[in-house]
Amino acid sequence: MNTRGNLSMGSQRNFVIGITLVVGITLGILAVMVIQKLGSSNDQTSDDDTQLDSHQYLTKSVDSGLLENSVEVGKFEEILQHRSVFDQITALRISLSFATEEELKEWWIQSQEIERKSHRESLQDVIARKLATINPQHALQYIKEVTKFQSEDLLRSVFAEWSALQLDAAVEAAGTLSVYERNVALQSILETRDDLSESELHSIAARLDGEHTLLQLVSEAKASDSIANPMESWNLLLNDDVDDSLQTEALAVVAMAWRAEVGFEVLLSIASDIEDFWDQRRLIDLIVQEDPAGALEYAQGLSQRELSDLSSQVVAAWARIDALAALAAVNSMEQSLANVNLESVIASVWAQTKPNELIENIEQISDDLRLRTLESAFSAISRRDPLEALAKLNSVENLVVSTSNIEKFIVMFGSDKNPVATTDWVIRKYSADDPQRRRLLEYSLLHLARQDPERAFELALAQPTPDGELGLESRVIYAITHGGEIELAKKLLPRVKEARTKQSSFAWVGRAMAANLQTDEALELGKELEESERRFYYSRVLNSWASTHPKNLLESLESLPSSDLRTEAASELIRQHEFEPVFTEEQVDLVHTYLNSDD
């Protein structure tokens, strides 16, 4: 196993910070040179003399050089006067060379006040690394003070230093971390200690439950060693014991190297070898972006089946980069069913990734694709800002036969973001007797009920109910109960007049009460319904009770107020048990005793 090749790949992640270790190495070399020189020039020096503080030697040796550039504790303004990031980090390293733990603590406290994120994070990494050489446990404590986005890099830095100086202590400390943090620490340890034998690395990985991490690093190292033969590297990564989704970065490196060797043939290997859709898409996007036109030309030269699949993926990748160019390229080809499908792919991707640009160029899209594409684009905008989507409607009114479907999608997705604005727009635009008003309110009132339930209910009551449909009150009651406002929903029930709507509304409340274990109240509520309406109501209540609290319903079977209810409840329990077994055989037998012969 070439562990060194393996670990050097991973350590590239900290390249910018790691390069500044040059300064530390320089200081170390100077110190050694001074000590050796003094030792050789005075063989009579006593053992006590040779143990003089190396700080003194180093200061005498370099005080006219590097150390004259050190600054006082916490003086970041002087550090940041350097325009180069390298010079900033170098200056800080010099200033921290002989800092005590207390001084490092002060540096850290002051660093938290640095406003610019890039400055703060790069300088904190240097401080944490230095502290890790003195008191790595305290360095770990400081990491907890930063954001999750920064903590991973700091963990890597601290465990790199710690494992270099105190390997066993670093491994032991890593074992106390969360699963995610432990894996980050392990990667850093394995990458830093690439001087260890294979068995020692396996032992460390086993102690930290991270054999898969070691396997991944080893696999990537082998792939790196074989990169001169990209096909071999590709097969190594695909045929190892590591999930491909964990190696997309390595696969991307190999794919690019392979593309340089064989051209766009690598696209076929990606399409056939990578099973995960998102991994496949990422790799194809990577290859296509180098030369989208060339990639499409290659795909068009394949057999019919390969052509259909790969060309679609290529134009989708191109559309994410430059949809207009992709569309122009497809339109310039000889027209065929396959190319019409490619235009559909481009339009779909374009609508989702750059909806405003698509709307501005909608006349470039074929008439038969235009409405569907606009529905998708307006849906994407309305998820972000429904008012923006509504404001753009007039720009496309003359380009489609009707915008009613586009309005539906705007309200459907936009009312989740802003239910008040979308509901108000619907009411302003359409009169009470216009079917489009009711059609749109079906979506917006569901979301308005969470924000202003009583207004949503009043608006629902005001809408006429077409023959054969339920009143909108039922949808509002449903939304209110699912928002946890069961008592409010009960209070509104008497105002529901139409029989079928009333039956449905009661059922929603009863189901919510049963799910909340307000079972006695749910059974009592059913008595307010007409005799002919109760069977539907109780079946819904018992269904909810059985699906959410089956054991509670089993315990309550005997206390149900009628044999019909007990039989209905038993049937629901049997159905629930078949779907998701929760009872013992004895309990199932008990439930069966409540069923009649018809059941």
Coordinates of C-alpha atoms in Angstrom, one line a residue:
M1 CA 0.0 0.0 0.0
N2 CA 1.4 3.4 -1.0
T3 CA 0.1 5.3 2.0
R4 CA 2.2 8.3 1.4
G5 CA 0.7 8.9 -2.1
N6 CA -2.7 8.4 -0.5
L7 CA -2.4 10.9 2.3
S8 CA -0.7 13.6 0.2
M9 CA -3.9 13.8 -1.9
G10 CA -6.0 14.6 1.1
S11 CA -3.6 17.1 2.6
Q12 CA -4.1 19.3 -0.5
R13 CA -7.3 20.6 1.2
N14 CA -5.2 22.7 3.6
F15 CA -2.7 23.8 0.9
V16 CA -3.0 27.5 1.5
I17 CA -2.5 27.2 5.3
G18 CA 0.0 24.4 5.0
I19 CA 2.4 26.3 2.8
T20 CA 3.1 28.6 5.7
L21 CA 4.8 25.8 7.6
V22 CA 7.8 26.8 5.7
V23 CA 8.4 29.6 8.2
G24 CA 8.1 27.2 11.1
I25 CA 10.5 24.8 9.4
T26 CA 13.0 27.6 8.8
L27 CA 12.9 28.6 12.5
G28 CA 13.5 25.0 13.5
I29 CA 16.5 24.7 11.2
L30 CA 18.0 27.9 12.5
A31 CA 17.6 26.7 16.0
V32 CA 19.3 23.4 15.3
M33 CA 22.1 25.1 13.5
V34 CA 22.7 27.4 16.4
I35 CA 22.6 24.5 18.9
Q36 CA 25.0 22.4 16.8
K37 CA 27.4 25.3 16.4
L38 CA 27.5 26.1 20.0
G39 CA 27.9 22.4 20.9
S40 CA 30.8 22.0 18.5
S41 CA 32.7 25.1 19.5
N42 CA 32.7 24.3 23.2
D43 CA 33.2 20.6 24.0
Q44 CA 33.8 21.6 27.6
T45 CA 30.2 22.8 28.1
S46 CA 28.4 21.2 31.0
D47 CA 25.1 19.2 30.6
D48 CA 23.4 22.0 32.4
D49 CA 24.7 24.5 29.9
T50 CA 23.5 22.4 26.9
Q51 CA 20.0 22.5 28.4
L52 CA 19.8 26.3 28.2
D53 CA 16.5 27.6 26.8
S54 CA 16.4 27.1 23.1
H55 CA 14.4 30.3 23.0
Q56 CA 17.5 32.2 24.0
Y57 CA 19.6 30.6 21.3
L58 CA 17.0 31.2 18.7
T59 CA 16.5 34.8 19.8
K60 CA 20.2 35.5 19.6
S61 CA 20.4 33.9 16.2
V62 CA 17.5 35.5 14.4
D63 CA 16.6 38.6 16.4
S64 CA 18.0 40.7 13.6
G65 CA 15.9 38.8 11.0
L66 CA 12.5 37.3 11.4
L67 CA 11.8 38.1 15.0
E68 CA 12.2 41.8 14.4
N69 CA 9.0 41.5 12.4
S70 CA 6.9 40.2 15.4
V71 CA 4.1 42.3 16.8
E72 CA 2.5 42.6 20.2
V73 CA -0.2 40.2 21.3
G74 CA -3.5 40.9 19.5
K75 CA -2.2 43.5 17.1
F76 CA -3.9 42.1 14.1
E77 CA -4.1 45.5 12.4
E78 CA -0.3 45.3 12.0
I79 CA -0.5 41.7 10.7
L80 CA -3.2 42.7 8.2
Q81 CA -1.2 45.6 6.8
H82 CA 0.4 43.0 4.6
R83 CA -1.6 42.7 1.3
S84 CA -0.5 39.1 0.6
V85 CA -2.2 36.4 2.6
F86 CA 1.1 34.5 2.7
D87 CA 2.8 37.5 4.3
Q88 CA 0.0 37.9 6.8
I89 CA 0.2 34.3 7.9
T90 CA 4.0 34.5 7.9
A91 CA 3.9 37.6 10.1
L92 CA 1.5 35.9 12.5
R93 CA 3.6 32.8 12.8
I94 CA 6.6 34.9 13.6
S95 CA 4.7 36.7 16.3
L96 CA 3.4 33.4 17.7
S97 CA 6.8 31.6 17.7
F98 CA 7.3 31.9 21.4
A99 CA 3.8 32.8 22.6
T100 CA 2.7 31.3 25.9
E101 CA -0.7 29.6 26.2
E102 CA -2.1 32.8 27.9
E103 CA -0.9 34.9 25.0
L104 CA -2.4 32.5 22.5
K105 CA -5.7 32.8 24.4
E106 CA -5.6 36.5 24.0
W107 CA -4.7 36.3 20.3
W108 CA -7.7 34.0 19.9
I109 CA -10.1 36.3 21.7
Q110 CA -8.9 39.2 19.6
S111 CA -9.2 37.2 16.4
Q112 CA -13.0 36.8 16.9
E113 CA -13.3 40.6 16.4
I114 CA -11.9 40.5 12.9
E115 CA -14.7 41.4 10.6
R116 CA -13.5 40.0 7.3
K117 CA -14.2 36.3 7.2
S118 CA -11.3 35.3 5.1
H119 CA -8.8 37.1 7.4
R120 CA -10.4 35.8 10.5
E121 CA -10.5 32.1 9.5
S122 CA -7.0 31.9 8.0
L123 CA -5.5 33.6 11.1
Q124 CA -7.5 31.5 13.5
D125 CA -6.1 28.4 11.8
V126 CA -2.6 29.5 12.6
I127 CA -3.5 30.3 16.2
A128 CA -5.2 26.9 16.7
R129 CA -2.2 25.1 15.1
K130 CA 0.2 26.8 17.5
L131 CA -2.0 26.2 20.5
A132 CA -2.2 22.5 19.5
T133 CA 1.5 22.2 20.0
I134 CA 1.1 23.4 23.6
N135 CA -2.3 22.4 24.8
P136 CA -4.4 20.6 22.1
Q137 CA -7.3 20.1 24.5
H138 CA -7.7 23.8 24.8
A139 CA -7.4 24.1 21.0
L140 CA -10.4 21.7 20.7
Q141 CA -12.4 23.9 23.1
Y142 CA -11.8 27.0 21.0
I143 CA -13.0 25.2 17.9
K144 CA -16.4 24.8 19.5
E145 CA -16.7 28.6 19.4
V146 CA -16.6 28.9 15.6
T147 CA -19.2 28.1 13.1
K148 CA -19.8 24.5 11.8
F149 CA -18.5 25.7 8.4
Q150 CA -15.1 26.6 9.9
S151 CA -14.8 23.9 12.5
E152 CA -13.9 21.1 10.0
D153 CA -10.8 22.9 8.8
L154 CA -9.7 23.8 12.3
L155 CA -10.2 20.2 13.4
R156 CA -8.0 19.0 10.6
S157 CA -5.3 21.5 11.6
V158 CA -5.4 20.7 15.3
F159 CA -5.3 17.0 14.8
A160 CA -2.5 17.3 12.2
E161 CA -0.3 19.0 14.8
W162 CA -1.5 16.8 17.7
S163 CA -0.9 13.5 15.9
A164 CA 2.5 14.6 14.8
L165 CA 3.5 15.3 18.4
Q166 CA 1.4 13.0 20.6
L167 CA -0.2 10.3 18.4
D168 CA -1.9 8.2 21.1
A169 CA -3.3 11.2 22.8
A170 CA -4.7 12.5 19.5
V171 CA -6.4 9.2 18.7
E172 CA -7.8 9.0 22.2
A173 CA -9.2 12.5 22.0
A174 CA -10.7 11.9 18.5
G175 CA -12.6 9.0 20.0
T176 CA -14.6 11.3 22.2
L177 CA -15.9 13.4 19.4
S178 CA -19.2 13.1 17.5
V179 CA -19.3 10.6 14.6
Y180 CA -18.8 13.4 12.0
E181 CA -16.0 15.2 13.9
R182 CA -14.3 11.9 14.6
N183 CA -14.2 11.1 10.9
V184 CA -12.7 14.5 10.2
A185 CA -10.1 14.0 12.9
L186 CA -9.3 10.5 11.6
Q187 CA -8.7 11.7 8.1
S188 CA -6.3 14.4 9.4
I189 CA -4.4 11.8 11.5
L190 CA -4.1 9.4 8.7
E191 CA -3.0 12.0 6.2
T192 CA -0.4 13.5 8.6
R193 CA 1.0 10.2 9.9
D194 CA 1.7 8.7 6.5
D195 CA 5.0 7.6 8.0
L196 CA 3.3 4.7 9.9
S197 CA 3.0 1.2 8.6
E198 CA -0.1 -0.2 7.1
S199 CA -0.9 -2.2 10.2
E200 CA -0.5 0.8 12.4
L201 CA -2.8 2.9 10.3
H202 CA -5.4 0.1 10.3
S203 CA -5.2 -0.1 14.1
I204 CA -5.9 3.6 14.4
A205 CA -8.8 3.4 11.9
A206 CA -10.3 0.5 13.8
R207 CA -10.0 2.3 17.2
L208 CA -12.0 5.2 15.7
D209 CA -14.5 3.0 13.8
G210 CA -13.2 4.4 10.6
E211 CA -12.0 1.5 8.5
H212 CA -14.1 2.9 5.6
T213 CA -12.2 6.2 5.8
L214 CA -8.9 4.4 5.5
L215 CA -10.2 2.3 2.6
Q216 CA -11.2 5.5 0.8
L217 CA -7.8 7.2 1.3
V218 CA -6.0 4.0 0.2
S219 CA -8.2 3.7 -2.8
E220 CA -7.7 7.3 -3.8
A221 CA -3.9 6.9 -3.3
K222 CA -3.8 3.9 -5.7
A223 CA -5.9 5.8 -8.2
S224 CA -3.4 8.7 -7.9
D225 CA -0.5 6.5 -8.5
S226 CA -2.1 5.1 -11.6
I227 CA -3.3 8.5 -13.0
A228 CA -1.0 8.1 -16.0
N229 CA -3.4 5.4 -17.0
P230 CA -6.8 7.0 -16.3
M231 CA -8.8 3.9 -17.3
E232 CA -6.9 1.9 -14.6
S233 CA -7.5 4.6 -12.0
W234 CA -11.2 4.8 -12.9
N235 CA -11.6 1.0 -12.5
L236 CA -9.7 1.1 -9.2
L237 CA -12.2 3.6 -7.8
L238 CA -15.2 1.8 -9.1
N239 CA -14.2 -1.6 -8.0
D240 CA -13.0 -0.9 -4.5
D241 CA -15.1 -1.4 -1.3
V242 CA -16.0 2.3 -1.0
D243 CA -19.3 3.9 -2.1
D244 CA -18.7 5.8 -5.3
S245 CA -20.7 8.8 -3.9
L246 CA -17.9 9.3 -1.4
Q247 CA -15.3 9.5 -4.1
T248 CA -16.9 11.9 -6.6
E249 CA -13.9 14.3 -6.2
A250 CA -11.4 11.6 -7.0
L251 CA -13.6 10.3 -9.9
A252 CA -13.8 13.9 -11.2
V253 CA -10.0 14.2 -11.2
V254 CA -9.6 10.9 -13.1
A255 CA -12.4 11.7 -15.5
M256 CA -10.7 15.0 -16.5
A257 CA -7.4 13.2 -17.0
W258 CA -9.2 10.6 -19.1
R259 CA -10.9 13.2 -21.1
A260 CA -7.6 14.8 -22.0
E261 CA -6.4 11.4 -23.2
V262 CA -9.4 10.0 -25.1
G263 CA -11.7 13.0 -25.6
F264 CA -15.4 12.7 -25.0
E265 CA -15.5 8.9 -25.0
V266 CA -15.2 9.3 -21.2
L267 CA -18.9 10.4 -21.2
L268 CA -20.0 7.0 -22.2
S269 CA -18.1 5.4 -19.3
I270 CA -19.6 7.9 -16.9
A271 CA -23.1 7.3 -18.2
S272 CA -22.7 3.5 -18.0
D273 CA -20.6 3.1 -14.8
I274 CA -22.0 5.7 -12.4
E275 CA -25.3 4.6 -11.0
D276 CA -26.2 7.5 -8.8
F277 CA -28.1 10.2 -10.8
W278 CA -26.6 13.2 -9.0
D279 CA -23.0 11.8 -9.2
Q280 CA -23.4 11.1 -12.8
R281 CA -24.8 14.5 -13.6
R282 CA -22.0 16.2 -11.7
L283 CA -19.3 14.3 -13.7
I284 CA -21.0 14.9 -17.0
D285 CA -21.4 18.6 -16.3
L286 CA -17.7 18.7 -15.5
I287 CA -16.6 17.2 -18.8
V288 CA -19.2 19.1 -20.9
Q289 CA -18.2 22.5 -19.6
E290 CA -14.8 22.3 -21.2
D291 CA -16.4 22.2 -24.7
P292 CA -20.2 21.9 -24.8
A293 CA -20.4 22.0 -28.6
G294 CA -17.8 19.3 -29.0
A295 CA -19.5 17.1 -26.4
L296 CA -22.8 17.4 -28.3
E297 CA -21.2 16.7 -31.6
Y298 CA -19.7 13.6 -30.1
A299 CA -23.0 12.5 -28.6
Q300 CA -24.8 13.0 -31.9
G301 CA -22.4 10.6 -33.6
L302 CA -23.4 7.7 -31.4
S303 CA -25.8 4.9 -32.0
Q304 CA -29.5 5.8 -31.7
R305 CA -30.0 4.5 -28.2
E306 CA -26.8 5.9 -26.9
L307 CA -27.5 9.2 -28.8
S308 CA -30.9 9.7 -27.1
D309 CA -29.7 9.2 -23.6
L310 CA -26.3 10.9 -23.7
S311 CA -27.4 13.8 -25.9
S312 CA -30.1 14.7 -23.4
Q313 CA -27.5 14.7 -20.6
V314 CA -25.1 16.8 -22.6
V315 CA -27.6 19.5 -23.6
A316 CA -28.9 19.6 -20.0
A317 CA -25.3 20.3 -18.8
W318 CA -24.9 22.9 -21.6
A319 CA -28.2 24.5 -20.6
R320 CA -27.0 25.0 -17.0
I321 CA -24.0 26.9 -18.5
D322 CA -25.6 28.8 -21.4
A323 CA -29.1 27.8 -22.4
L324 CA -29.3 30.2 -25.3
A325 CA -26.2 28.7 -26.9
A326 CA -27.4 25.2 -26.3
L327 CA -30.8 26.0 -27.9
A328 CA -29.2 27.6 -30.9
A329 CA -27.0 24.6 -31.4
V330 CA -30.0 22.2 -31.2
N331 CA -32.1 24.4 -33.6
S332 CA -29.3 24.4 -36.1
M333 CA -29.4 20.6 -36.4
E334 CA -31.5 18.7 -38.8
Q335 CA -34.9 18.5 -37.3
S336 CA -36.0 15.2 -35.9
L337 CA -38.0 13.8 -33.0
A338 CA -34.8 13.4 -31.1
N339 CA -33.9 17.0 -31.5
V340 CA -37.3 18.2 -30.5
N341 CA -36.8 16.2 -27.3
L342 CA -33.5 18.0 -26.8
E343 CA -35.2 21.4 -27.0
S344 CA -37.6 20.2 -24.3
V345 CA -34.7 19.2 -22.1
I346 CA -33.1 22.6 -22.5
A347 CA -36.3 24.4 -21.9
S348 CA -36.9 22.5 -18.7
V349 CA -33.4 23.1 -17.3
W350 CA -33.5 26.7 -18.3
A351 CA -36.8 27.3 -16.6
Q352 CA -35.5 25.9 -13.3
T353 CA -32.0 27.4 -13.3
K354 CA -32.6 30.9 -14.8
P355 CA -36.4 31.4 -15.0
N356 CA -36.2 35.2 -15.5
E357 CA -33.8 34.8 -18.5
L358 CA -36.1 32.1 -19.9
I359 CA -39.2 34.3 -19.6
E360 CA -37.3 37.2 -21.4
N361 CA -36.4 34.8 -24.2
I362 CA -39.6 32.7 -24.3
E363 CA -40.2 33.4 -28.0
Q364 CA -37.1 31.3 -28.7
I365 CA -39.1 28.2 -27.4
S366 CA -41.4 26.3 -29.8
D367 CA -45.1 27.1 -29.4
D368 CA -46.0 23.6 -28.3
L369 CA -43.4 23.7 -25.5
R370 CA -44.1 27.3 -24.4
L371 CA -46.9 27.0 -21.9
R372 CA -45.3 24.0 -20.0
T373 CA -42.0 25.8 -19.9
L374 CA -43.6 29.0 -18.6
E375 CA -45.4 27.1 -15.9
S376 CA -42.1 25.7 -14.7
A377 CA -40.4 29.1 -14.8
F378 CA -43.1 30.9 -13.0
S379 CA -43.3 28.2 -10.4
A380 CA -39.5 28.6 -9.7
I381 CA -39.9 32.4 -9.3
S382 CA -43.0 32.1 -7.1
R383 CA -41.2 29.8 -4.7
R384 CA -38.8 32.7 -4.1
D385 CA -41.2 35.7 -4.5
P386 CA -44.8 35.2 -5.7
L387 CA -45.3 39.0 -6.2
E388 CA -42.4 39.1 -8.6
A389 CA -44.0 36.2 -10.5
L390 CA -47.4 37.9 -10.6
A391 CA -45.8 41.1 -11.8
K392 CA -44.3 39.3 -14.8
L393 CA -47.5 37.7 -15.9
N394 CA -48.5 40.5 -18.3
S395 CA -45.2 40.0 -20.2
V396 CA -46.4 36.6 -21.5
E397 CA -50.1 37.1 -21.8
N398 CA -49.9 37.5 -25.6
L399 CA -47.6 34.5 -26.1
V400 CA -50.0 31.8 -24.8
V401 CA -53.6 31.1 -25.3
S402 CA -54.4 31.4 -21.5
T403 CA -52.4 32.2 -18.4
S404 CA -54.9 30.4 -16.1
N405 CA -52.6 27.4 -15.6
I406 CA -49.6 29.7 -15.0
E407 CA -51.6 31.5 -12.3
K408 CA -52.5 28.2 -10.7
F409 CA -48.8 27.3 -10.3
I410 CA -47.9 30.8 -9.0
V411 CA -50.6 30.6 -6.3
M412 CA -49.9 26.9 -5.6
F413 CA -46.2 27.5 -4.9
G414 CA -46.2 31.2 -4.0
S415 CA -48.9 31.0 -1.3
D416 CA -46.6 28.9 0.8
K417 CA -44.1 31.8 0.8
N418 CA -46.7 34.7 1.0
P419 CA -50.3 33.5 1.5
V420 CA -51.7 36.9 2.3
A421 CA -50.3 38.5 -0.9
T422 CA -51.4 35.7 -3.2
T423 CA -54.9 35.5 -1.6
D424 CA -55.4 39.2 -1.9
W425 CA -54.3 39.1 -5.6
V426 CA -56.8 36.4 -6.4
I427 CA -59.6 38.3 -4.7
R428 CA -58.7 41.6 -6.5
K429 CA -58.5 40.0 -9.9
Y430 CA -61.5 37.6 -9.9
S431 CA -65.1 38.2 -8.9
A432 CA -66.9 35.9 -6.4
D433 CA -68.7 34.0 -9.1
D434 CA -65.7 33.4 -11.3
P435 CA -64.7 29.7 -11.2
Q436 CA -61.0 30.8 -11.4
R437 CA -61.3 32.5 -8.0
R438 CA -62.4 29.3 -6.3
R439 CA -59.8 27.3 -8.2
L440 CA -57.0 29.5 -7.0
L441 CA -58.3 29.9 -3.4
E442 CA -58.2 26.1 -3.0
Y443 CA -54.4 26.5 -2.9
S444 CA -53.9 29.8 -1.1
L445 CA -56.5 29.3 1.7
L446 CA -54.6 26.2 2.8
H447 CA -51.6 28.3 3.6
L448 CA -53.5 31.4 4.8
A449 CA -55.2 29.1 7.4
R450 CA -51.9 28.7 9.1
Q451 CA -51.3 32.5 9.3
D452 CA -54.9 33.9 9.7
P453 CA -57.3 30.9 10.2
E454 CA -60.4 32.9 10.9
R455 CA -60.0 35.1 7.7
A456 CA -59.3 32.0 5.7
F457 CA -62.5 30.4 7.0
E458 CA -64.6 33.5 6.3
L459 CA -63.3 33.6 2.7
A460 CA -64.1 29.9 2.3
L461 CA -67.6 30.4 3.5
A462 CA -68.1 33.2 1.0
Q463 CA -67.2 31.0 -2.0
P464 CA -70.1 29.2 -3.8
T465 CA -69.8 25.4 -3.9
P466 CA -70.3 23.8 -7.3
D467 CA -72.5 20.7 -7.5
G468 CA -70.7 17.5 -6.6
E469 CA -67.8 19.3 -4.8
L470 CA -67.0 20.1 -1.2
G471 CA -67.0 23.6 0.2
L472 CA -63.7 25.3 0.8
E473 CA -64.5 25.3 4.5
S474 CA -63.4 21.6 4.7
R475 CA -60.0 22.5 3.3
V476 CA -59.5 25.3 5.8
I477 CA -60.7 23.1 8.7
Y478 CA -58.1 20.5 7.5
A479 CA -55.3 23.1 7.5
I480 CA -56.3 24.4 10.9
T481 CA -56.3 20.9 12.5
H482 CA -53.0 20.0 11.0
G483 CA -51.6 23.2 12.4
G484 CA -52.6 22.0 15.9
E485 CA -55.5 24.4 16.4
I486 CA -58.0 21.7 17.2
E487 CA -60.1 23.8 19.6
L488 CA -60.4 26.6 17.0
A489 CA -61.5 24.1 14.4
K490 CA -64.2 22.7 16.7
K491 CA -65.4 26.3 17.3
L492 CA -65.8 26.8 13.6
L493 CA -67.7 23.6 12.8
P494 CA -71.2 24.8 13.6
R495 CA -70.9 27.4 10.8
V496 CA -70.4 24.7 8.1
K497 CA -73.9 24.3 6.6
E498 CA -73.7 22.1 3.4
A499 CA -74.1 18.4 4.5
R500 CA -71.2 16.8 2.7
T501 CA -68.8 19.6 3.6
K502 CA -70.0 19.4 7.2
Q503 CA -69.4 15.6 7.3
S504 CA -65.9 16.1 5.9
S505 CA -65.0 18.9 8.2
F506 CA -66.1 17.0 11.3
A507 CA -64.0 14.0 10.1
W508 CA -60.9 16.2 9.9
V509 CA -61.4 17.4 13.5
G510 CA -62.2 13.9 14.8
R511 CA -59.1 12.5 13.1
A512 CA -56.9 15.2 14.6
M513 CA -58.4 14.6 18.1
A514 CA -57.8 10.8 17.9
A515 CA -54.2 11.4 16.8
N516 CA -53.9 13.7 19.8
L517 CA -55.4 11.0 22.1
Q518 CA -58.5 13.1 22.8
T519 CA -60.4 10.0 22.0
D520 CA -63.4 10.4 24.4
E521 CA -63.9 13.9 23.0
A522 CA -63.7 12.7 19.4
L523 CA -66.4 10.0 20.1
E524 CA -68.6 12.6 21.8
L525 CA -68.2 15.0 18.9
G526 CA -69.8 12.5 16.5
K527 CA -73.1 12.7 18.4
E528 CA -73.5 16.2 16.9
L529 CA -73.9 14.7 13.5
E530 CA -77.1 13.2 12.0
E531 CA -77.4 9.5 12.4
S532 CA -76.8 9.0 8.6
E533 CA -73.5 11.0 8.8
R534 CA -72.0 9.2 11.8
R535 CA -70.8 6.0 10.2
F536 CA -68.4 7.9 7.9
Y537 CA -67.2 10.1 10.8
Y538 CA -66.5 7.2 13.2
S539 CA -64.7 5.2 10.5
R540 CA -62.3 8.2 10.0
V541 CA -61.8 8.6 13.7
L542 CA -61.0 4.9 14.3
N543 CA -58.7 4.8 11.3
S544 CA -56.7 7.7 12.7
W545 CA -56.7 6.1 16.2
A546 CA -55.5 2.8 14.9
S547 CA -52.8 4.2 12.7
T548 CA -51.3 6.6 15.4
H549 CA -52.0 4.7 18.7
P550 CA -52.9 1.1 17.9
K551 CA -52.0 -0.3 21.3
N552 CA -54.1 2.4 23.0
L553 CA -57.1 1.5 20.8
L554 CA -56.6 -2.2 21.6
E555 CA -56.8 -1.4 25.3
S556 CA -59.9 0.7 24.7
L557 CA -61.8 -1.8 22.6
E558 CA -64.1 -3.0 25.4
S559 CA -65.0 0.5 26.5
L560 CA -66.2 1.6 23.1
P561 CA -69.9 2.6 23.3
S562 CA -71.4 0.1 20.8
S563 CA -70.7 -3.3 19.2
D564 CA -70.6 -1.7 15.8
L565 CA -67.8 0.7 16.9
R566 CA -65.9 -2.2 18.5
T567 CA -66.2 -4.2 15.2
E568 CA -65.1 -1.2 13.1
A569 CA -62.2 -0.6 15.5
A570 CA -61.1 -4.3 15.3
S571 CA -61.2 -4.2 11.5
E572 CA -59.0 -1.0 11.6
L573 CA -56.5 -2.7 14.0
I574 CA -56.2 -5.8 11.8
R575 CA -55.6 -3.7 8.7
Q576 CA -53.0 -1.6 10.6
H577 CA -51.3 -4.7 11.9
E578 CA -51.0 -6.2 8.4
F579 CA -49.4 -2.9 7.2
E580 CA -47.1 -2.5 10.2
P581 CA -47.1 -5.4 12.7
V582 CA -47.3 -4.2 16.3
F583 CA -49.2 -6.9 18.1
T584 CA -48.4 -10.4 19.5
E585 CA -50.2 -13.4 18.2
E586 CA -52.3 -13.4 21.4
Q587 CA -53.3 -9.8 20.9
V588 CA -54.2 -10.5 17.3
D589 CA -56.4 -13.4 18.4
L590 CA -58.1 -11.0 20.9
V591 CA -58.8 -8.5 18.2
H592 CA -60.4 -11.2 16.1
T593 CA -62.9 -11.9 18.8
Y594 CA -64.5 -8.5 18.1
L595 CA -65.1 -9.2 14.4
N596 CA -68.4 -10.7 13.2
S597 CA -68.7 -13.4 10.5
D598 CA -69.1 -10.9 7.7
D599 CA -65.8 -9.3 8.6

